[in-house]
Amino acid sequence: HLSLNAQRVLRLASELELQPWAVQVKAIPTATVPVVKMLADPSRLPGFAGGSGDNWMMQQQMSPQGAVSSSPPLSTDQMPHQASVSSSAGFFPQWRGADLMNGLQPIDITFEGPEHGGIGSTTYSQCVVQDACNETGLPPESTPVVQVAMVLKELLAQRRLNEPFSGGLSSYGLLLLLLAVLKDRKIIQEDMKKMEKQREKVSG
């Protein structure tokens, strides 16, 4: 028996397959969090004026009925069963650069539910990036934490290890792992500084 969100995923996938801009659509209703994986071509959208696929959809919200509307990444009035749409790094080809160079945009679509923590993880991830920007005074893409995360994310995507449903590591899991390592590194650096100060006092 499929869950309600699994049924929504199957219904949405069947509707997306009819859209001219949906190059490839794959529904995975049996995943822990049912998901629709899609490869979209922004140039096929009505009124498309060119530009990068990355600018086409960074974050959107979708109702269970399938109506899409642009919205900011965070919203305080989330609907109980809205869908979460996010850019996903290379789930179809082994090397995702080929699709991106062709202007295609990989997208994951999931519906919020008891098993889904996507909105909370997105909020936390944005807080992490904002803290990094405040600490370094740099834009998000120039902060060390974002740069390291993107390099590791790309390496995982190239080896098809970036999908949790197939045994890989999710972007959120990667972020938590990276933060844990950076936290330990900071603690070690602080301990080393204390030891160095103690040596200076003893030698002085």
PDB file of C-alpha atoms in Angstrom:
ATOM      1  CA  HIS A   1       0.000   0.000   0.000  1.00  0.00           C
ATOM      2  CA  LEU A   2       1.473   3.305  -1.106  1.00  0.00           C
ATOM      3  CA  SER A   3       1.481   6.291   1.210  1.00  0.00           C
ATOM      4  CA  LEU A   4      -0.427   9.456   0.340  1.00  0.00           C
ATOM      5  CA  ASN A   5       2.765  11.250  -0.709  1.00  0.00           C
ATOM      6  CA  ALA A   6       3.825   8.280  -2.830  1.00  0.00           C
ATOM      7  CA  GLN A   7       0.512   8.499  -4.680  1.00  0.00           C
ATOM      8  CA  ARG A   8       1.021  12.240  -5.118  1.00  0.00           C
ATOM      9  CA  VAL A   9       4.478  11.618  -6.547  1.00  0.00           C
ATOM     10  CA  LEU A  10       3.111   9.154  -9.119  1.00  0.00           C
ATOM     11  CA  ARG A  11       0.305  11.510 -10.097  1.00  0.00           C
ATOM     12  CA  LEU A  12       2.653  14.474 -10.402  1.00  0.00           C
ATOM     13  CA  ALA A  13       5.135  12.475 -12.488  1.00  0.00           C
ATOM     14  CA  SER A  14       2.402  11.479 -14.931  1.00  0.00           C
ATOM     15  CA  GLU A  15       1.442  15.146 -15.319  1.00  0.00           C
ATOM     16  CA  LEU A  16       5.042  16.319 -15.701  1.00  0.00           C
ATOM     17  CA  GLU A  17       5.652  13.801 -18.470  1.00  0.00           C
ATOM     18  CA  LEU A  18       3.143  15.739 -20.567  1.00  0.00           C
ATOM     19  CA  GLN A  19       5.094  18.991 -20.239  1.00  0.00           C
ATOM     20  CA  PRO A  20       7.362  19.893 -23.194  1.00  0.00           C
ATOM     21  CA  TRP A  21      10.094  21.236 -20.887  1.00  0.00           C
ATOM     22  CA  ALA A  22      10.331  17.997 -18.883  1.00  0.00           C
ATOM     23  CA  VAL A  23      13.069  16.133 -20.745  1.00  0.00           C
ATOM     24  CA  GLN A  24      13.174  13.176 -18.351  1.00  0.00           C
ATOM     25  CA  VAL A  25      10.891  12.309 -15.421  1.00  0.00           C
ATOM     26  CA  LYS A  26      11.377   9.498 -12.922  1.00  0.00           C
ATOM     27  CA  ALA A  27       9.083   8.820  -9.951  1.00  0.00           C
ATOM     28  CA  ILE A  28      10.447   6.928  -6.930  1.00  0.00           C
ATOM     29  CA  PRO A  29       7.399   6.322  -4.715  1.00  0.00           C
ATOM     30  CA  THR A  30       9.112   3.607  -2.634  1.00  0.00           C
ATOM     31  CA  ALA A  31      11.905   5.857  -1.316  1.00  0.00           C
ATOM     32  CA  THR A  32      11.841   6.851   2.378  1.00  0.00           C
ATOM     33  CA  VAL A  33      10.798  10.271   1.119  1.00  0.00           C
ATOM     34  CA  PRO A  34       8.892   9.694  -2.171  1.00  0.00           C
ATOM     35  CA  VAL A  35      10.444  11.828  -4.877  1.00  0.00           C
ATOM     36  CA  VAL A  36      10.100  12.835  -8.513  1.00  0.00           C
ATOM     37  CA  LYS A  37      13.432  13.307 -10.270  1.00  0.00           C
ATOM     38  CA  MET A  38      13.262  15.449 -13.325  1.00  0.00           C
ATOM     39  CA  LEU A  39      15.604  16.799 -15.951  1.00  0.00           C
ATOM     40  CA  ALA A  40      14.133  20.045 -17.280  1.00  0.00           C
ATOM     41  CA  ASP A  41      14.955  22.257 -20.247  1.00  0.00           C
ATOM     42  CA  PRO A  42      14.277  25.922 -19.296  1.00  0.00           C
ATOM     43  CA  SER A  43      14.576  26.976 -22.956  1.00  0.00           C
ATOM     44  CA  ARG A  44      11.273  25.197 -23.650  1.00  0.00           C
ATOM     45  CA  LEU A  45       9.380  27.302 -21.124  1.00  0.00           C
ATOM     46  CA  PRO A  46       6.984  29.905 -22.556  1.00  0.00           C
ATOM     47  CA  GLY A  47       8.621  33.324 -22.567  1.00  0.00           C
ATOM     48  CA  PHE A  48      12.113  31.989 -21.850  1.00  0.00           C
ATOM     49  CA  ALA A  49      14.606  34.773 -22.587  1.00  0.00           C
ATOM     50  CA  GLY A  50      17.820  32.819 -22.242  1.00  0.00           C
ATOM     51  CA  GLY A  51      20.277  32.672 -19.374  1.00  0.00           C
ATOM     52  CA  SER A  52      21.527  29.949 -17.114  1.00  0.00           C
ATOM     53  CA  GLY A  53      19.334  27.114 -15.921  1.00  0.00           C
ATOM     54  CA  ASP A  54      20.618  27.828 -12.412  1.00  0.00           C
ATOM     55  CA  ASN A  55      18.713  31.115 -12.473  1.00  0.00           C
ATOM     56  CA  TRP A  56      15.519  29.459 -13.647  1.00  0.00           C
ATOM     57  CA  MET A  57      14.644  27.713 -10.403  1.00  0.00           C
ATOM     58  CA  MET A  58      16.636  27.933  -7.212  1.00  0.00           C
ATOM     59  CA  GLN A  59      13.629  27.285  -4.994  1.00  0.00           C
ATOM     60  CA  GLN A  60       9.899  27.008  -5.766  1.00  0.00           C
ATOM     61  CA  GLN A  61       6.777  25.816  -4.009  1.00  0.00           C
ATOM     62  CA  MET A  62       4.104  23.597  -5.465  1.00  0.00           C
ATOM     63  CA  SER A  63       0.659  22.706  -4.156  1.00  0.00           C
ATOM     64  CA  PRO A  64      -0.521  19.057  -4.148  1.00  0.00           C
ATOM     65  CA  GLN A  65      -2.635  19.900  -7.191  1.00  0.00           C
ATOM     66  CA  GLY A  66       0.545  20.688  -9.114  1.00  0.00           C
ATOM     67  CA  ALA A  67       0.276  24.459  -9.462  1.00  0.00           C
ATOM     68  CA  VAL A  68       3.729  26.009  -9.459  1.00  0.00           C
ATOM     69  CA  SER A  69       4.438  29.526  -8.288  1.00  0.00           C
ATOM     70  CA  SER A  70       7.696  31.341  -7.637  1.00  0.00           C
ATOM     71  CA  SER A  71       8.490  32.093  -4.005  1.00  0.00           C
ATOM     72  CA  PRO A  72      11.444  32.988  -1.791  1.00  0.00           C
ATOM     73  CA  PRO A  73      13.558  30.095  -0.422  1.00  0.00           C
ATOM     74  CA  LEU A  74      11.957  30.401   3.026  1.00  0.00           C
ATOM     75  CA  SER A  75       8.300  30.911   3.869  1.00  0.00           C
ATOM     76  CA  THR A  76       6.646  31.159   7.272  1.00  0.00           C
ATOM     77  CA  ASP A  77       3.231  30.141   6.011  1.00  0.00           C
ATOM     78  CA  GLN A  78       4.021  26.752   4.478  1.00  0.00           C
ATOM     79  CA  MET A  79       0.996  24.711   3.432  1.00  0.00           C
ATOM     80  CA  PRO A  80       0.673  21.335   5.222  1.00  0.00           C
ATOM     81  CA  HIS A  81       1.116  19.215   2.096  1.00  0.00           C
ATOM     82  CA  GLN A  82       2.987  21.434  -0.307  1.00  0.00           C
ATOM     83  CA  ALA A  83       5.711  20.022  -2.503  1.00  0.00           C
ATOM     84  CA  SER A  84       9.318  21.000  -2.137  1.00  0.00           C
ATOM     85  CA  VAL A  85      11.212  21.623  -5.369  1.00  0.00           C
ATOM     86  CA  SER A  86      14.961  21.949  -5.334  1.00  0.00           C
ATOM     87  CA  SER A  87      17.893  21.793  -7.692  1.00  0.00           C
ATOM     88  CA  SER A  88      19.710  18.467  -7.542  1.00  0.00           C
ATOM     89  CA  ALA A  89      23.256  17.800  -8.648  1.00  0.00           C
ATOM     90  CA  GLY A  90      23.480  15.284 -11.478  1.00  0.00           C
ATOM     91  CA  PHE A  91      21.219  12.316 -10.768  1.00  0.00           C
ATOM     92  CA  PHE A  92      20.998  11.049 -14.363  1.00  0.00           C
ATOM     93  CA  PRO A  93      24.462  11.152 -15.987  1.00  0.00           C
ATOM     94  CA  GLN A  94      27.604   9.964 -14.236  1.00  0.00           C
ATOM     95  CA  TRP A  95      29.115  13.377 -14.932  1.00  0.00           C
ATOM     96  CA  ARG A  96      26.543  16.098 -14.423  1.00  0.00           C
ATOM     97  CA  GLY A  97      28.516  18.749 -16.335  1.00  0.00           C
ATOM     98  CA  ALA A  98      27.220  17.441 -19.662  1.00  0.00           C
ATOM     99  CA  ASP A  99      23.607  18.262 -18.799  1.00  0.00           C
ATOM    100  CA  LEU A 100      24.470  21.642 -17.312  1.00  0.00           C
ATOM    101  CA  MET A 101      26.480  22.591 -20.401  1.00  0.00           C
ATOM    102  CA  ASN A 102      23.431  21.709 -22.501  1.00  0.00           C
ATOM    103  CA  GLY A 103      21.309  24.027 -20.364  1.00  0.00           C
ATOM    104  CA  LEU A 104      19.356  21.242 -18.657  1.00  0.00           C
ATOM    105  CA  GLN A 105      18.405  21.544 -14.996  1.00  0.00           C
ATOM    106  CA  PRO A 106      18.158  18.529 -12.631  1.00  0.00           C
ATOM    107  CA  ILE A 107      15.304  18.946 -10.127  1.00  0.00           C
ATOM    108  CA  ASP A 108      13.995  16.904  -7.193  1.00  0.00           C
ATOM    109  CA  ILE A 109      10.352  17.288  -6.124  1.00  0.00           C
ATOM    110  CA  THR A 110       9.086  15.942  -2.797  1.00  0.00           C
ATOM    111  CA  PHE A 111       5.965  16.534  -0.728  1.00  0.00           C
ATOM    112  CA  GLU A 112       6.100  17.640   2.884  1.00  0.00           C
ATOM    113  CA  GLY A 113       4.965  15.000   5.359  1.00  0.00           C
ATOM    114  CA  PRO A 114       5.831  13.229   8.627  1.00  0.00           C
ATOM    115  CA  GLU A 115       8.848  11.586   6.996  1.00  0.00           C
ATOM    116  CA  HIS A 116      10.060  14.795   5.334  1.00  0.00           C
ATOM    117  CA  GLY A 117      12.342  17.295   7.046  1.00  0.00           C
ATOM    118  CA  GLY A 118      13.227  19.214   3.903  1.00  0.00           C
ATOM    119  CA  ILE A 119      11.964  22.632   4.996  1.00  0.00           C
ATOM    120  CA  GLY A 120      13.764  22.422   8.347  1.00  0.00           C
ATOM    121  CA  SER A 121      17.013  21.238   6.764  1.00  0.00           C
ATOM    122  CA  THR A 122      16.816  24.030   4.172  1.00  0.00           C
ATOM    123  CA  THR A 123      16.345  26.608   6.924  1.00  0.00           C
ATOM    124  CA  TYR A 124      19.307  25.260   8.874  1.00  0.00           C
ATOM    125  CA  SER A 125      21.506  25.104   5.748  1.00  0.00           C
ATOM    126  CA  GLN A 126      20.745  28.728   4.952  1.00  0.00           C
ATOM    127  CA  CYS A 127      21.597  29.724   8.527  1.00  0.00           C
ATOM    128  CA  VAL A 128      24.937  27.927   8.203  1.00  0.00           C
ATOM    129  CA  VAL A 129      25.738  29.771   4.969  1.00  0.00           C
ATOM    130  CA  GLN A 130      24.653  33.116   6.436  1.00  0.00           C
ATOM    131  CA  ASP A 131      26.850  32.547   9.505  1.00  0.00           C
ATOM    132  CA  ALA A 132      29.785  31.775   7.207  1.00  0.00           C
ATOM    133  CA  CYS A 133      29.136  35.005   5.268  1.00  0.00           C
ATOM    134  CA  ASN A 134      28.945  37.048   8.477  1.00  0.00           C
ATOM    135  CA  GLU A 135      32.144  35.491   9.810  1.00  0.00           C
ATOM    136  CA  THR A 136      34.218  35.941   6.653  1.00  0.00           C
ATOM    137  CA  GLY A 137      32.565  38.987   5.074  1.00  0.00           C
ATOM    138  CA  LEU A 138      32.382  37.083   1.788  1.00  0.00           C
ATOM    139  CA  PRO A 139      29.470  36.230  -0.526  1.00  0.00           C
ATOM    140  CA  PRO A 140      28.080  32.683  -0.088  1.00  0.00           C
ATOM    141  CA  GLU A 141      29.894  31.155  -3.061  1.00  0.00           C
ATOM    142  CA  SER A 142      33.240  32.470  -1.775  1.00  0.00           C
ATOM    143  CA  THR A 143      33.027  31.132   1.773  1.00  0.00           C
ATOM    144  CA  PRO A 144      35.253  28.123   2.576  1.00  0.00           C
ATOM    145  CA  VAL A 145      32.376  26.002   3.878  1.00  0.00           C
ATOM    146  CA  VAL A 146      30.366  26.423   0.661  1.00  0.00           C
ATOM    147  CA  GLN A 147      33.370  25.859  -1.596  1.00  0.00           C
ATOM    148  CA  VAL A 148      34.414  22.669   0.204  1.00  0.00           C
ATOM    149  CA  ALA A 149      30.811  21.423   0.245  1.00  0.00           C
ATOM    150  CA  MET A 150      30.426  21.978  -3.505  1.00  0.00           C
ATOM    151  CA  VAL A 151      33.691  20.177  -4.303  1.00  0.00           C
ATOM    152  CA  LEU A 152      32.678  17.182  -2.180  1.00  0.00           C
ATOM    153  CA  LYS A 153      29.158  17.263  -3.637  1.00  0.00           C
ATOM    154  CA  GLU A 154      30.579  17.185  -7.163  1.00  0.00           C
ATOM    155  CA  LEU A 155      32.885  14.257  -6.334  1.00  0.00           C
ATOM    156  CA  LEU A 156      29.933  12.313  -4.923  1.00  0.00           C
ATOM    157  CA  ALA A 157      27.765  13.147  -7.953  1.00  0.00           C
ATOM    158  CA  GLN A 158      30.452  11.970 -10.379  1.00  0.00           C
ATOM    159  CA  ARG A 159      30.468   8.588  -8.645  1.00  0.00           C
ATOM    160  CA  ARG A 160      26.685   8.439  -8.217  1.00  0.00           C
ATOM    161  CA  LEU A 161      27.044   8.511  -4.452  1.00  0.00           C
ATOM    162  CA  ASN A 162      24.841  11.567  -3.935  1.00  0.00           C
ATOM    163  CA  GLU A 163      21.460   9.813  -3.733  1.00  0.00           C
ATOM    164  CA  PRO A 164      20.286   8.521  -0.307  1.00  0.00           C
ATOM    165  CA  PHE A 165      17.652   6.195  -1.803  1.00  0.00           C
ATOM    166  CA  SER A 166      20.427   4.249  -3.582  1.00  0.00           C
ATOM    167  CA  GLY A 167      22.805   4.196  -0.614  1.00  0.00           C
ATOM    168  CA  GLY A 168      24.532   7.539  -1.211  1.00  0.00           C
ATOM    169  CA  LEU A 169      24.938  10.653   0.911  1.00  0.00           C
ATOM    170  CA  SER A 170      22.458  13.508   0.712  1.00  0.00           C
ATOM    171  CA  SER A 171      23.499  17.150   0.468  1.00  0.00           C
ATOM    172  CA  TYR A 172      22.228  17.751   3.993  1.00  0.00           C
ATOM    173  CA  GLY A 173      24.119  14.732   5.328  1.00  0.00           C
ATOM    174  CA  LEU A 174      27.251  15.997   3.592  1.00  0.00           C
ATOM    175  CA  LEU A 175      26.793  19.426   5.158  1.00  0.00           C
ATOM    176  CA  LEU A 176      26.424  17.946   8.657  1.00  0.00           C
ATOM    177  CA  LEU A 177      29.524  15.814   8.134  1.00  0.00           C
ATOM    178  CA  LEU A 178      31.501  18.829   6.934  1.00  0.00           C
ATOM    179  CA  LEU A 179      30.341  20.969   9.880  1.00  0.00           C
ATOM    180  CA  ALA A 180      31.354  18.229  12.332  1.00  0.00           C
ATOM    181  CA  VAL A 181      34.851  18.076  10.821  1.00  0.00           C
ATOM    182  CA  LEU A 182      35.205  21.879  10.837  1.00  0.00           C
ATOM    183  CA  LYS A 183      34.034  22.011  14.462  1.00  0.00           C
ATOM    184  CA  ASP A 184      36.617  19.421  15.519  1.00  0.00           C
ATOM    185  CA  ARG A 185      39.290  21.300  13.569  1.00  0.00           C
ATOM    186  CA  LYS A 186      38.400  24.543  15.338  1.00  0.00           C
ATOM    187  CA  ILE A 187      38.598  22.849  18.741  1.00  0.00           C
ATOM    188  CA  ILE A 188      42.004  21.383  17.886  1.00  0.00           C
ATOM    189  CA  GLN A 189      43.269  24.775  16.707  1.00  0.00           C
ATOM    190  CA  GLU A 190      42.094  26.434  19.937  1.00  0.00           C
ATOM    191  CA  ASP A 191      43.812  23.737  22.028  1.00  0.00           C
ATOM    192  CA  MET A 192      47.026  24.212  20.061  1.00  0.00           C
ATOM    193  CA  LYS A 193      46.908  27.975  20.668  1.00  0.00           C
ATOM    194  CA  LYS A 194      46.448  27.417  24.402  1.00  0.00           C
ATOM    195  CA  MET A 195      49.395  25.018  24.468  1.00  0.00           C
ATOM    196  CA  GLU A 196      51.525  27.531  22.587  1.00  0.00           C
ATOM    197  CA  LYS A 197      50.648  30.283  25.078  1.00  0.00           C
ATOM    198  CA  GLN A 198      51.543  27.983  27.974  1.00  0.00           C
ATOM    199  CA  ARG A 199      54.912  27.223  26.368  1.00  0.00           C
ATOM    200  CA  GLU A 200      55.567  30.954  25.964  1.00  0.00           C
ATOM    201  CA  LYS A 201      54.753  31.559  29.622  1.00  0.00           C
ATOM    202  CA  VAL A 202      57.035  28.717  30.762  1.00  0.00           C
ATOM    203  CA  SER A 203      59.899  29.810  28.530  1.00  0.00           C
ATOM    204  CA  GLY A 204      59.416  33.462  29.555  1.00  0.00           C
TER     205      GLY A 204
END
